[in-house]
Amino acid sequence: MHNQPATNPWIYAVPAAVLCGVLTVVFYAFNASFLCLLPAAILLLALCIYRMDWAYLALGFFAPLSLSFPLINGSAELSMPFEPMLIFMFALMIGNLFFTKKINDKQLFKPLNLLIIAYIVWLFVCALFSPLPLVAFKSALSKTWIIVPSYFIALQIFENKKNTRYFLKSVVISMCLVVFYSIIHAFTLDFSFLQFTGAMTPIFREHTSYGAVLAFMIPISVYLAFNNQGYRKEKIFFSITTIILTIGLLLSYSRAAWLSLLFASGIYLLVRFKIKFKWIVLSLVLLCGIGITARYELKHFSTTSANKGSLNVVQHLQSSFSSTNPSNLERTNRWKSGLSMVKERPLLGHGSGTFQFLYGPYQNAFDKTEASTNYGNIGTLHNEYLAPLVDLGIVGFLLLNGIFIVIIYIGIHKYKQTKSVEIRGISLAVLLAFSTYFLHGFVNNFLEIEKVSFIFFACAAILTAKEKFPTDN
């Protein structure tokens, strides 16, 4: 398996990406869903065989732009062309392992690697004992062919520092294209708040996951703009991408994404200026006091604006902390239902991907909202930390949250220990990106979304790959 391109992979990846994207859109426009497999099969699967590293870098561009198409009479979906490409990579990876029987013990026996393997195995164990075994098995299989190649193939590819930068650049550029699409789509409507929250469809299903990925990529775009390794034109270009992503984030109207980026900015200031813990605590106390004092002024201001028929940023952000906001009330309903499900099956859970089909009977009548349903047709738990406890029991909860903790540890460790300016910058940027997601995880669980899971575990591989090899040369 090649992992060091001899020439710039953009020469091949970008034309392949554009051609495949155009063909996919054309087939989609003519309602020829199955024909969308052709460009992915011909262009990208061939690239997987020829150069796995280039294919993976191209995948970084394709992932955010992929579209979901129904299969098997609508009972399943496939994200095109991204998911078939990952499945093919997974098959090549397993085939290579089967025929060569070569396993890098030093690479395998890393804490994060072992946790991910254990998590994958536990998905199938829980599926065997699930009340809906077929649903749980399909979800476990889908997560396996997303997580395994996203992470373990990337470990080899990101040994080359140039590949790391190429990958991050491709995702940033791809997300800028999504922002352009969303803005243009909103303009074709009436450019209102309600239209902006759906302007990113069908690339992203709704504005919260779109906002989460934008918030995740902004620290990385900032790094690419201000790092010392890039050329002047490159820095200008990624300064522009940072502005584009920030505009997209503001127009996403995702409250959790806004707050998560503010959270990441606070962490950066703490790291940059080496602020002591006591000052952090004092600042938090002061912020809480200011927040409580300003609450009534914000409420009055937002109510006045609402009476004028408008929805402004202040009102939308304040609603994040409102106990009467319908979105918050429905989240509370889901969390209470999830905890009731945990009490029934605390060890093995109910199986991956089964929550939306099973939580209906666990709802309390007085907790239901207009968004509540008993039919299993919509909804997730809206909490990345509670979801594995419901789906996979205590063991699954410990495994997935253990993955999160180890990622944070690796990021901090690499930033503090390495003497390489470039690797310190990449480690800090990726760590800040993860901080946005971990805060967002308190109100949403987006690892169920293929493209989000791919970016998440690919960036985790960036940290682990940097940990694996000497970084002070």
GROMACS .gro file of C-alpha atoms in nm:
model
  473
    1MET     CA    1   0.000   0.000   0.000
    2HIS     CA    2   0.159   0.329  -0.107
    3ASN     CA    3   0.161   0.607   0.144
    4GLN     CA    4   0.395   0.873   0.005
    5PRO     CA    5   0.293   1.040  -0.319
    6ALA     CA    6   0.582   1.126  -0.546
    7THR     CA    7   0.402   1.427  -0.689
    8ASN     CA    8   0.133   1.665  -0.575
    9PRO     CA    9  -0.189   1.457  -0.534
   10TRP     CA   10  -0.406   1.762  -0.607
   11ILE     CA   11  -0.312   1.725  -0.975
   12TYR     CA   12  -0.513   1.402  -0.985
   13ALA     CA   13  -0.750   1.436  -0.690
   14VAL     CA   14  -0.915   1.766  -0.784
   15PRO     CA   15  -1.006   1.676  -1.147
   16ALA     CA   16  -1.131   1.336  -1.031
   17ALA     CA   17  -1.336   1.502  -0.757
   18VAL     CA   18  -1.489   1.759  -0.993
   19LEU     CA   19  -1.573   1.503  -1.262
   20CYS     CA   20  -1.724   1.258  -1.016
   21GLY     CA   21  -1.920   1.534  -0.845
   22VAL     CA   22  -2.063   1.661  -1.174
   23LEU     CA   23  -2.168   1.312  -1.282
   24THR     CA   24  -2.327   1.245  -0.945
   25VAL     CA   25  -2.529   1.569  -0.956
   26VAL     CA   26  -2.641   1.496  -1.313
   27PHE     CA   27  -2.762   1.145  -1.225
   28TYR     CA   28  -2.931   1.280  -0.912
   29ALA     CA   29  -3.108   1.550  -1.113
   30PHE     CA   30  -3.252   1.284  -1.346
   31ASN     CA   31  -3.359   1.066  -1.051
   32ALA     CA   32  -3.113   0.793  -1.156
   33SER     CA   33  -2.992   0.710  -0.806
   34PHE     CA   34  -2.824   0.382  -0.886
   35LEU     CA   35  -2.630   0.532  -1.177
   36CYS     CA   36  -2.452   0.751  -0.922
   37LEU     CA   37  -2.248   0.441  -0.841
   38LEU     CA   38  -2.082   0.458  -1.183
   39PRO     CA   39  -1.858   0.766  -1.140
   40ALA     CA   40  -1.754   0.650  -0.794
   41ALA     CA   41  -1.682   0.298  -0.919
   42ILE     CA   42  -1.492   0.400  -1.233
   43LEU     CA   43  -1.291   0.697  -1.108
   44LEU     CA   44  -1.249   0.656  -0.737
   45LEU     CA   45  -1.235   0.283  -0.684
   46ALA     CA   46  -0.968   0.264  -0.951
   47LEU     CA   47  -0.780   0.532  -0.762
   48CYS     CA   48  -0.805   0.324  -0.443
   49ILE     CA   49  -0.624   0.038  -0.614
   50TYR     CA   50  -0.363   0.256  -0.780
   51ARG     CA   51  -0.283   0.492  -0.491
   52MET     CA   52  -0.464   0.446  -0.163
   53ASP     CA   53  -0.309   0.763  -0.023
   54TRP     CA   54  -0.433   0.981  -0.307
   55ALA     CA   55  -0.775   0.819  -0.283
   56TYR     CA   56  -0.792   0.896   0.088
   57LEU     CA   57  -0.693   1.259   0.030
   58ALA     CA   58  -0.960   1.286  -0.240
   59LEU     CA   59  -1.203   1.139   0.011
   60GLY     CA   60  -1.137   1.438   0.236
   61PHE     CA   61  -1.275   1.655  -0.042
   62PHE     CA   62  -1.567   1.427  -0.124
   63ALA     CA   63  -1.693   1.360   0.229
   64PRO     CA   64  -1.857   1.698   0.303
   65LEU     CA   65  -2.008   1.717  -0.048
   66SER     CA   66  -2.157   1.367  -0.056
   67LEU     CA   67  -2.530   1.315  -0.108
   68SER     CA   68  -2.742   1.038   0.043
   69PHE     CA   69  -2.942   0.819  -0.193
   70PRO     CA   70  -3.209   0.564  -0.096
   71LEU     CA   71  -3.140   0.196  -0.163
   72ILE     CA   72  -3.352  -0.120  -0.135
   73ASN     CA   73  -3.689   0.053  -0.163
   74GLY     CA   74  -3.587   0.329   0.074
   75SER     CA   75  -3.505   0.101   0.367
   76ALA     CA   76  -3.136   0.200   0.353
   77GLU     CA   77  -2.927   0.490   0.230
   78LEU     CA   78  -2.580   0.525   0.087
   79SER     CA   79  -2.378   0.847   0.091
   80MET     CA   80  -2.249   0.893  -0.264
   81PRO     CA   81  -1.971   0.878  -0.370
   82PHE     CA   82  -1.807   0.888  -0.030
   83GLU     CA   83  -1.947   0.573   0.134
   84PRO     CA   84  -1.888   0.322  -0.152
   85MET     CA   85  -1.532   0.446  -0.165
   86LEU     CA   86  -1.483   0.388   0.208
   87ILE     CA   87  -1.641   0.042   0.183
   88PHE     CA   88  -1.401  -0.046  -0.098
   89MET     CA   89  -1.105   0.081   0.107
   90PHE     CA   90  -1.225  -0.128   0.399
   91ALA     CA   91  -1.244  -0.438   0.177
   92LEU     CA   92  -0.892  -0.373   0.042
   93MET     CA   93  -0.764  -0.326   0.395
   94ILE     CA   94  -0.915  -0.654   0.517
   95GLY     CA   95  -0.795  -0.837   0.205
   96ASN     CA   96  -0.444  -0.704   0.248
   97LEU     CA   97  -0.443  -0.807   0.613
   98PHE     CA   98  -0.577  -1.155   0.530
   99PHE     CA   99  -0.324  -1.233   0.256
  100THR     CA  100  -0.013  -1.069   0.402
  101LYS     CA  101  -0.092  -1.135   0.770
  102LYS     CA  102   0.125  -0.836   0.858
  103ILE     CA  103   0.028  -0.645   1.170
  104ASN     CA  104   0.236  -0.364   1.314
  105ASP     CA  105   0.236  -0.450   1.685
  106LYS     CA  106   0.375  -0.112   1.785
  107GLN     CA  107   0.097   0.058   1.593
  108LEU     CA  108  -0.176  -0.179   1.713
  109PHE     CA  109  -0.105  -0.165   2.085
  110LYS     CA  110  -0.169   0.203   2.131
  111PRO     CA  111  -0.443   0.302   2.380
  112LEU     CA  112  -0.661   0.478   2.121
  113ASN     CA  113  -0.624   0.195   1.868
  114LEU     CA  114  -0.722  -0.068   2.123
  115LEU     CA  115  -1.020   0.135   2.241
  116ILE     CA  116  -1.148   0.173   1.885
  117ILE     CA  117  -1.109  -0.200   1.816
  118ALA     CA  118  -1.286  -0.286   2.142
  119TYR     CA  119  -1.564  -0.041   2.059
  120ILE     CA  120  -1.620  -0.201   1.717
  121VAL     CA  121  -1.630  -0.551   1.868
  122TRP     CA  122  -1.875  -0.437   2.136
  123LEU     CA  123  -2.109  -0.296   1.871
  124PHE     CA  124  -2.161  -0.649   1.734
  125VAL     CA  125  -2.184  -0.808   2.080
  126CYS     CA  126  -2.469  -0.571   2.170
  127ALA     CA  127  -2.635  -0.635   1.832
  128LEU     CA  128  -2.661  -1.006   1.917
  129PHE     CA  129  -2.870  -0.929   2.227
  130SER     CA  130  -3.063  -0.630   2.092
  131PRO     CA  131  -3.446  -0.622   2.081
  132LEU     CA  132  -3.398  -0.516   1.718
  133PRO     CA  133  -3.097  -0.726   1.611
  134LEU     CA  134  -3.124  -0.652   1.239
  135VAL     CA  135  -3.129  -0.274   1.296
  136ALA     CA  136  -2.842  -0.299   1.545
  137PHE     CA  137  -2.635  -0.520   1.315
  138LYS     CA  138  -2.684  -0.287   1.016
  139SER     CA  139  -2.581   0.010   1.231
  140ALA     CA  140  -2.276  -0.177   1.366
  141LEU     CA  141  -2.170  -0.278   1.016
  142SER     CA  142  -2.212   0.076   0.886
  143LYS     CA  143  -2.004   0.220   1.171
  144THR     CA  144  -1.736  -0.043   1.112
  145TRP     CA  145  -1.681   0.038   0.745
  146ILE     CA  146  -1.674   0.408   0.831
  147ILE     CA  147  -1.453   0.409   1.141
  148VAL     CA  148  -1.200   0.137   1.054
  149PRO     CA  149  -1.073   0.277   0.721
  150SER     CA  150  -1.118   0.638   0.834
  151TYR     CA  151  -0.881   0.581   1.123
  152PHE     CA  152  -0.651   0.286   1.056
  153ILE     CA  153  -0.573   0.361   0.690
  154ALA     CA  154  -0.507   0.722   0.788
  155LEU     CA  155  -0.246   0.609   1.041
  156GLN     CA  156  -0.023   0.501   0.753
  157ILE     CA  157  -0.108   0.788   0.520
  158PHE     CA  158  -0.045   1.057   0.782
  159GLU     CA  159   0.305   0.931   0.850
  160ASN     CA  160   0.389   1.178   0.575
  161LYS     CA  161   0.336   1.529   0.713
  162LYS     CA  162   0.253   1.659   0.366
  163ASN     CA  163  -0.040   1.419   0.347
  164THR     CA  164  -0.174   1.558   0.672
  165ARG     CA  165  -0.171   1.909   0.533
  166TYR     CA  166  -0.322   1.799   0.200
  167PHE     CA  167  -0.607   1.626   0.383
  168LEU     CA  168  -0.687   1.922   0.606
  169LYS     CA  169  -0.678   2.158   0.309
  170SER     CA  170  -0.913   1.938   0.106
  171VAL     CA  171  -1.175   1.928   0.383
  172VAL     CA  172  -1.153   2.305   0.440
  173ILE     CA  173  -1.196   2.378   0.068
  174SER     CA  174  -1.482   2.131   0.041
  175MET     CA  175  -1.667   2.293   0.332
  176CYS     CA  176  -1.622   2.634   0.166
  177LEU     CA  177  -1.802   2.495  -0.138
  178VAL     CA  178  -2.083   2.378   0.090
  179VAL     CA  179  -2.106   2.730   0.235
  180PHE     CA  180  -2.130   2.878  -0.116
  181TYR     CA  181  -2.403   2.631  -0.203
  182SER     CA  182  -2.597   2.712   0.115
  183ILE     CA  183  -2.583   3.086   0.057
  184ILE     CA  184  -2.685   3.056  -0.308
  185HIS     CA  185  -2.964   2.815  -0.214
  186ALA     CA  186  -3.089   3.059   0.051
  187PHE     CA  187  -3.087   3.344  -0.202
  188THR     CA  188  -3.307   3.144  -0.437
  189LEU     CA  189  -3.561   3.124  -0.156
  190ASP     CA  190  -3.635   3.433   0.053
  191PHE     CA  191  -3.313   3.456   0.258
  192SER     CA  192  -3.502   3.424   0.586
  193PHE     CA  193  -3.404   3.248   0.908
  194LEU     CA  194  -3.622   2.948   0.831
  195GLN     CA  195  -3.473   2.914   0.484
  196PHE     CA  196  -3.115   2.939   0.614
  197THR     CA  197  -3.170   2.651   0.854
  198GLY     CA  198  -3.252   2.429   0.557
  199ALA     CA  199  -3.034   2.588   0.289
  200MET     CA  200  -2.760   2.326   0.323
  201THR     CA  201  -2.987   2.038   0.219
  202PRO     CA  202  -2.941   1.787   0.064
  203ILE     CA  203  -2.564   1.803   0.133
  204PHE     CA  204  -2.632   1.824   0.507
  205ARG     CA  205  -2.971   1.719   0.634
  206GLU     CA  206  -3.009   2.006   0.878
  207HIS     CA  207  -2.828   2.310   1.009
  208THR     CA  208  -2.693   2.172   1.338
  209SER     CA  209  -2.465   1.906   1.186
  210TYR     CA  210  -2.361   2.158   0.920
  211GLY     CA  211  -2.274   2.410   1.190
  212ALA     CA  212  -2.085   2.147   1.390
  213VAL     CA  213  -1.854   2.063   1.097
  214LEU     CA  214  -1.798   2.433   1.022
  215ALA     CA  215  -1.703   2.499   1.384
  216PHE     CA  216  -1.474   2.193   1.374
  217MET     CA  217  -1.290   2.312   1.061
  218ILE     CA  218  -1.248   2.681   1.151
  219PRO     CA  219  -0.954   2.626   1.395
  220ILE     CA  220  -0.785   2.414   1.128
  221SER     CA  221  -0.840   2.682   0.863
  222VAL     CA  222  -0.696   2.942   1.100
  223TYR     CA  223  -0.388   2.723   1.148
  224LEU     CA  224  -0.343   2.688   0.771
  225ALA     CA  225  -0.370   3.067   0.736
  226PHE     CA  226  -0.120   3.162   1.007
  227ASN     CA  227   0.129   2.874   1.027
  228ASN     CA  228   0.493   2.940   0.946
  229GLN     CA  229   0.525   2.659   0.692
  230GLY     CA  230   0.297   2.798   0.421
  231TYR     CA  231   0.368   3.034   0.134
  232ARG     CA  232   0.230   3.387   0.135
  233LYS     CA  233  -0.034   3.314  -0.130
  234GLU     CA  234  -0.139   3.004   0.059
  235LYS     CA  235  -0.178   3.202   0.380
  236ILE     CA  236  -0.391   3.461   0.203
  237PHE     CA  237  -0.604   3.186   0.049
  238PHE     CA  238  -0.672   3.016   0.382
  239SER     CA  239  -0.737   3.349   0.549
  240ILE     CA  240  -1.017   3.385   0.296
  241THR     CA  241  -1.142   3.031   0.365
  242THR     CA  242  -1.151   3.116   0.736
  243ILE     CA  243  -1.373   3.415   0.664
  244ILE     CA  244  -1.597   3.203   0.440
  245LEU     CA  245  -1.634   2.929   0.702
  246THR     CA  246  -1.707   3.189   0.973
  247ILE     CA  247  -1.978   3.348   0.759
  248GLY     CA  248  -2.124   3.002   0.697
  249LEU     CA  249  -2.121   2.934   1.070
  250LEU     CA  250  -2.305   3.255   1.149
  251LEU     CA  251  -2.565   3.186   0.881
  252SER     CA  252  -2.611   2.827   0.999
  253TYR     CA  253  -2.802   2.960   1.302
  254SER     CA  254  -2.667   2.668   1.505
  255ARG     CA  255  -2.652   2.791   1.863
  256ALA     CA  256  -2.439   2.501   1.987
  257ALA     CA  257  -2.190   2.555   1.703
  258TRP     CA  258  -2.155   2.925   1.789
  259LEU     CA  259  -2.096   2.846   2.154
  260SER     CA  260  -1.853   2.565   2.072
  261LEU     CA  261  -1.633   2.800   1.869
  262LEU     CA  262  -1.634   3.052   2.153
  263PHE     CA  263  -1.536   2.767   2.384
  264ALA     CA  264  -1.246   2.669   2.154
  265SER     CA  265  -1.135   3.033   2.140
  266GLY     CA  266  -1.127   3.042   2.520
  267ILE     CA  267  -0.917   2.726   2.532
  268TYR     CA  268  -0.674   2.876   2.281
  269LEU     CA  269  -0.630   3.186   2.497
  270LEU     CA  270  -0.564   2.970   2.800
  271VAL     CA  271  -0.300   2.770   2.614
  272ARG     CA  272  -0.147   3.068   2.435
  273PHE     CA  273  -0.104   3.287   2.744
  274LYS     CA  274  -0.052   2.999   2.993
  275ILE     CA  275  -0.320   3.131   3.226
  276LYS     CA  276  -0.318   2.976   3.573
  277PHE     CA  277  -0.608   2.766   3.698
  278LYS     CA  278  -0.712   3.010   3.974
  279TRP     CA  279  -0.768   3.284   3.717
  280ILE     CA  280  -0.976   3.046   3.509
  281VAL     CA  281  -1.204   2.975   3.807
  282LEU     CA  282  -1.233   3.346   3.890
  283SER     CA  283  -1.317   3.428   3.527
  284LEU     CA  284  -1.588   3.161   3.520
  285VAL     CA  285  -1.743   3.303   3.839
  286LEU     CA  286  -1.741   3.655   3.693
  287LEU     CA  287  -1.888   3.534   3.364
  288CYS     CA  288  -2.168   3.355   3.549
  289GLY     CA  289  -2.242   3.672   3.745
  290ILE     CA  290  -2.244   3.886   3.431
  291GLY     CA  291  -2.463   3.629   3.255
  292ILE     CA  292  -2.719   3.625   3.535
  293THR     CA  293  -2.722   4.007   3.552
  294ALA     CA  294  -2.757   4.047   3.175
  295ARG     CA  295  -3.020   3.774   3.138
  296TYR     CA  296  -3.313   4.006   3.194
  297GLU     CA  297  -3.175   4.272   2.960
  298LEU     CA  298  -3.123   4.010   2.689
  299LYS     CA  299  -3.473   3.877   2.744
  300HIS     CA  300  -3.623   4.224   2.715
  301PHE     CA  301  -3.419   4.302   2.402
  302SER     CA  302  -3.505   3.974   2.229
  303THR     CA  303  -3.873   4.002   2.320
  304THR     CA  304  -3.887   4.352   2.173
  305SER     CA  305  -3.728   4.225   1.851
  306ALA     CA  306  -3.966   3.931   1.837
  307ASN     CA  307  -4.261   4.167   1.866
  308LYS     CA  308  -4.127   4.342   1.558
  309GLY     CA  309  -4.142   4.014   1.368
  310SER     CA  310  -3.770   3.940   1.347
  311LEU     CA  311  -3.541   3.675   1.488
  312ASN     CA  312  -3.196   3.810   1.572
  313VAL     CA  313  -2.875   3.645   1.684
  314VAL     CA  314  -2.914   3.761   2.045
  315GLN     CA  315  -3.258   3.606   2.075
  316HIS     CA  316  -3.148   3.285   1.907
  317LEU     CA  317  -2.839   3.252   2.128
  318GLN     CA  318  -3.031   3.330   2.446
  319SER     CA  319  -3.277   3.051   2.367
  320SER     CA  320  -2.990   2.804   2.417
  321PHE     CA  321  -3.034   2.852   2.791
  322SER     CA  322  -3.413   2.887   2.798
  323SER     CA  323  -3.606   2.618   2.985
  324THR     CA  324  -3.914   2.692   2.774
  325ASN     CA  325  -3.752   2.666   2.431
  326PRO     CA  326  -3.925   2.384   2.234
  327SER     CA  327  -3.595   2.244   2.110
  328ASN     CA  328  -3.453   2.229   2.463
  329LEU     CA  329  -3.773   2.074   2.597
  330GLU     CA  330  -3.762   1.798   2.335
  331ARG     CA  331  -3.398   1.727   2.417
  332THR     CA  332  -3.493   1.693   2.782
  333ASN     CA  333  -3.770   1.454   2.681
  334ARG     CA  334  -3.524   1.240   2.483
  335TRP     CA  335  -3.269   1.236   2.766
  336LYS     CA  336  -3.529   1.128   3.022
  337SER     CA  337  -3.651   0.856   2.786
  338GLY     CA  338  -3.292   0.741   2.734
  339LEU     CA  339  -3.225   0.717   3.106
  340SER     CA  340  -3.541   0.510   3.149
  341MET     CA  341  -3.414   0.276   2.875
  342VAL     CA  342  -3.077   0.246   3.052
  343LYS     CA  343  -3.248   0.127   3.371
  344GLU     CA  344  -3.406  -0.158   3.175
  345ARG     CA  345  -3.088  -0.278   2.997
  346PRO     CA  346  -2.783  -0.128   3.175
  347LEU     CA  347  -2.517  -0.379   3.064
  348LEU     CA  348  -2.574  -0.446   2.693
  349GLY     CA  349  -2.802  -0.158   2.602
  350HIS     CA  350  -3.062  -0.181   2.328
  351GLY     CA  351  -2.824  -0.201   2.033
  352SER     CA  352  -2.663   0.059   1.809
  353GLY     CA  353  -2.906   0.270   1.607
  354THR     CA  354  -3.220   0.145   1.783
  355PHE     CA  355  -3.302   0.445   2.003
  356GLN     CA  356  -3.539   0.620   1.762
  357PHE     CA  357  -3.741   0.300   1.718
  358LEU     CA  358  -3.768   0.217   2.088
  359TYR     CA  359  -3.782   0.536   2.295
  360GLY     CA  360  -4.150   0.617   2.225
  361PRO     CA  361  -4.305   0.411   2.509
  362TYR     CA  362  -4.051   0.547   2.758
  363GLN     CA  363  -4.171   0.906   2.720
  364ASN     CA  364  -4.372   1.077   2.994
  365ALA     CA  365  -4.689   1.243   2.869
  366PHE     CA  366  -4.604   1.571   3.043
  367ASP     CA  367  -4.257   1.579   2.880
  368LYS     CA  368  -4.378   1.546   2.522
  369THR     CA  369  -4.357   1.837   2.278
  370GLU     CA  370  -4.479   1.900   1.925
  371ALA     CA  371  -4.162   1.729   1.795
  372SER     CA  372  -4.222   1.411   1.996
  373THR     CA  373  -4.315   1.090   1.815
  374ASN     CA  374  -4.396   0.730   1.896
  375TYR     CA  375  -4.342   0.595   1.546
  376GLY     CA  376  -3.962   0.570   1.525
  377ASN     CA  377  -3.945   0.782   1.212
  378ILE     CA  378  -3.737   1.072   1.346
  379GLY     CA  379  -3.502   1.162   1.622
  380THR     CA  380  -3.182   1.078   1.803
  381LEU     CA  381  -3.088   1.111   2.166
  382HIS     CA  382  -2.916   1.450   2.112
  383ASN     CA  383  -2.629   1.370   2.347
  384GLU     CA  384  -2.301   1.212   2.237
  385TYR     CA  385  -2.213   1.096   2.589
  386LEU     CA  386  -2.548   0.949   2.689
  387ALA     CA  387  -2.617   0.780   2.353
  388PRO     CA  388  -2.362   0.494   2.395
  389LEU     CA  389  -2.501   0.425   2.742
  390VAL     CA  390  -2.847   0.372   2.595
  391ASP     CA  391  -2.733   0.181   2.286
  392LEU     CA  392  -2.435  -0.015   2.419
  393GLY     CA  393  -2.472  -0.021   2.796
  394ILE     CA  394  -2.209   0.065   3.055
  395VAL     CA  395  -1.923  -0.100   2.863
  396GLY     CA  396  -2.002   0.087   2.541
  397PHE     CA  397  -2.036   0.411   2.739
  398LEU     CA  398  -1.690   0.363   2.890
  399LEU     CA  399  -1.533   0.267   2.556
  400LEU     CA  400  -1.661   0.560   2.350
  401ASN     CA  401  -1.603   0.818   2.620
  402GLY     CA  402  -1.262   0.661   2.678
  403ILE     CA  403  -1.188   0.731   2.310
  404PHE     CA  404  -1.282   1.096   2.366
  405ILE     CA  405  -1.059   1.126   2.674
  406VAL     CA  406  -0.758   0.964   2.506
  407ILE     CA  407  -0.793   1.197   2.205
  408ILE     CA  408  -0.778   1.498   2.440
  409TYR     CA  409  -0.477   1.349   2.620
  410ILE     CA  410  -0.288   1.282   2.296
  411GLY     CA  411  -0.355   1.633   2.169
  412ILE     CA  412  -0.231   1.797   2.489
  413HIS     CA  413   0.067   1.560   2.514
  414LYS     CA  414   0.183   1.623   2.157
  415TYR     CA  415   0.146   1.998   2.190
  416LYS     CA  416   0.349   2.009   2.510
  417GLN     CA  417   0.618   1.751   2.430
  418THR     CA  418   0.717   1.806   2.067
  419LYS     CA  419   0.977   2.061   1.966
  420SER     CA  420   0.857   2.073   1.607
  421VAL     CA  421   0.676   2.402   1.543
  422GLU     CA  422   0.470   2.246   1.263
  423ILE     CA  423   0.352   1.949   1.465
  424ARG     CA  424   0.276   2.173   1.765
  425GLY     CA  425   0.060   2.386   1.538
  426ILE     CA  426  -0.123   2.091   1.383
  427SER     CA  427  -0.175   1.927   1.722
  428LEU     CA  428  -0.318   2.245   1.874
  429ALA     CA  429  -0.543   2.313   1.575
  430VAL     CA  430  -0.684   1.960   1.578
  431LEU     CA  431  -0.723   1.968   1.957
  432LEU     CA  432  -0.921   2.294   1.933
  433ALA     CA  433  -1.132   2.139   1.657
  434PHE     CA  434  -1.213   1.846   1.886
  435SER     CA  435  -1.297   2.086   2.169
  436THR     CA  436  -1.575   2.235   1.954
  437TYR     CA  437  -1.719   1.890   1.893
  438PHE     CA  438  -1.695   1.776   2.254
  439LEU     CA  439  -1.891   2.079   2.372
  440HIS     CA  440  -2.142   2.028   2.091
  441GLY     CA  441  -2.175   1.667   2.205
  442PHE     CA  442  -2.374   1.771   2.511
  443VAL     CA  443  -2.673   1.860   2.293
  444ASN     CA  444  -2.624   1.652   1.975
  445ASN     CA  445  -2.477   1.319   1.866
  446PHE     CA  446  -2.341   1.349   1.514
  447LEU     CA  447  -2.109   1.048   1.502
  448GLU     CA  448  -2.413   0.869   1.360
  449ILE     CA  449  -2.363   1.079   1.044
  450GLU     CA  450  -2.111   0.919   0.807
  451LYS     CA  451  -1.929   1.231   0.691
  452VAL     CA  452  -1.899   1.368   1.044
  453SER     CA  453  -1.767   1.036   1.176
  454PHE     CA  454  -1.512   1.019   0.893
  455ILE     CA  455  -1.371   1.368   0.965
  456PHE     CA  456  -1.369   1.296   1.340
  457PHE     CA  457  -1.171   0.972   1.321
  458ALA     CA  458  -0.941   1.097   1.044
  459CYS     CA  459  -0.839   1.387   1.269
  460ALA     CA  460  -0.794   1.143   1.558
  461ALA     CA  461  -0.553   0.952   1.332
  462ILE     CA  462  -0.360   1.274   1.271
  463LEU     CA  463  -0.288   1.298   1.643
  464THR     CA  464  -0.202   0.930   1.681
  465ALA     CA  465   0.018   0.923   1.372
  466LYS     CA  466   0.211   1.219   1.507
  467GLU     CA  467   0.246   1.038   1.839
  468LYS     CA  468   0.383   0.728   1.675
  469PHE     CA  469   0.694   0.870   1.510
  470PRO     CA  470   0.978   1.095   1.634
  471THR     CA  471   0.869   1.455   1.597
  472ASP     CA  472   1.183   1.644   1.693
  473ASN     CA  473   1.384   1.580   1.375
   0.00000   0.00000   0.00000
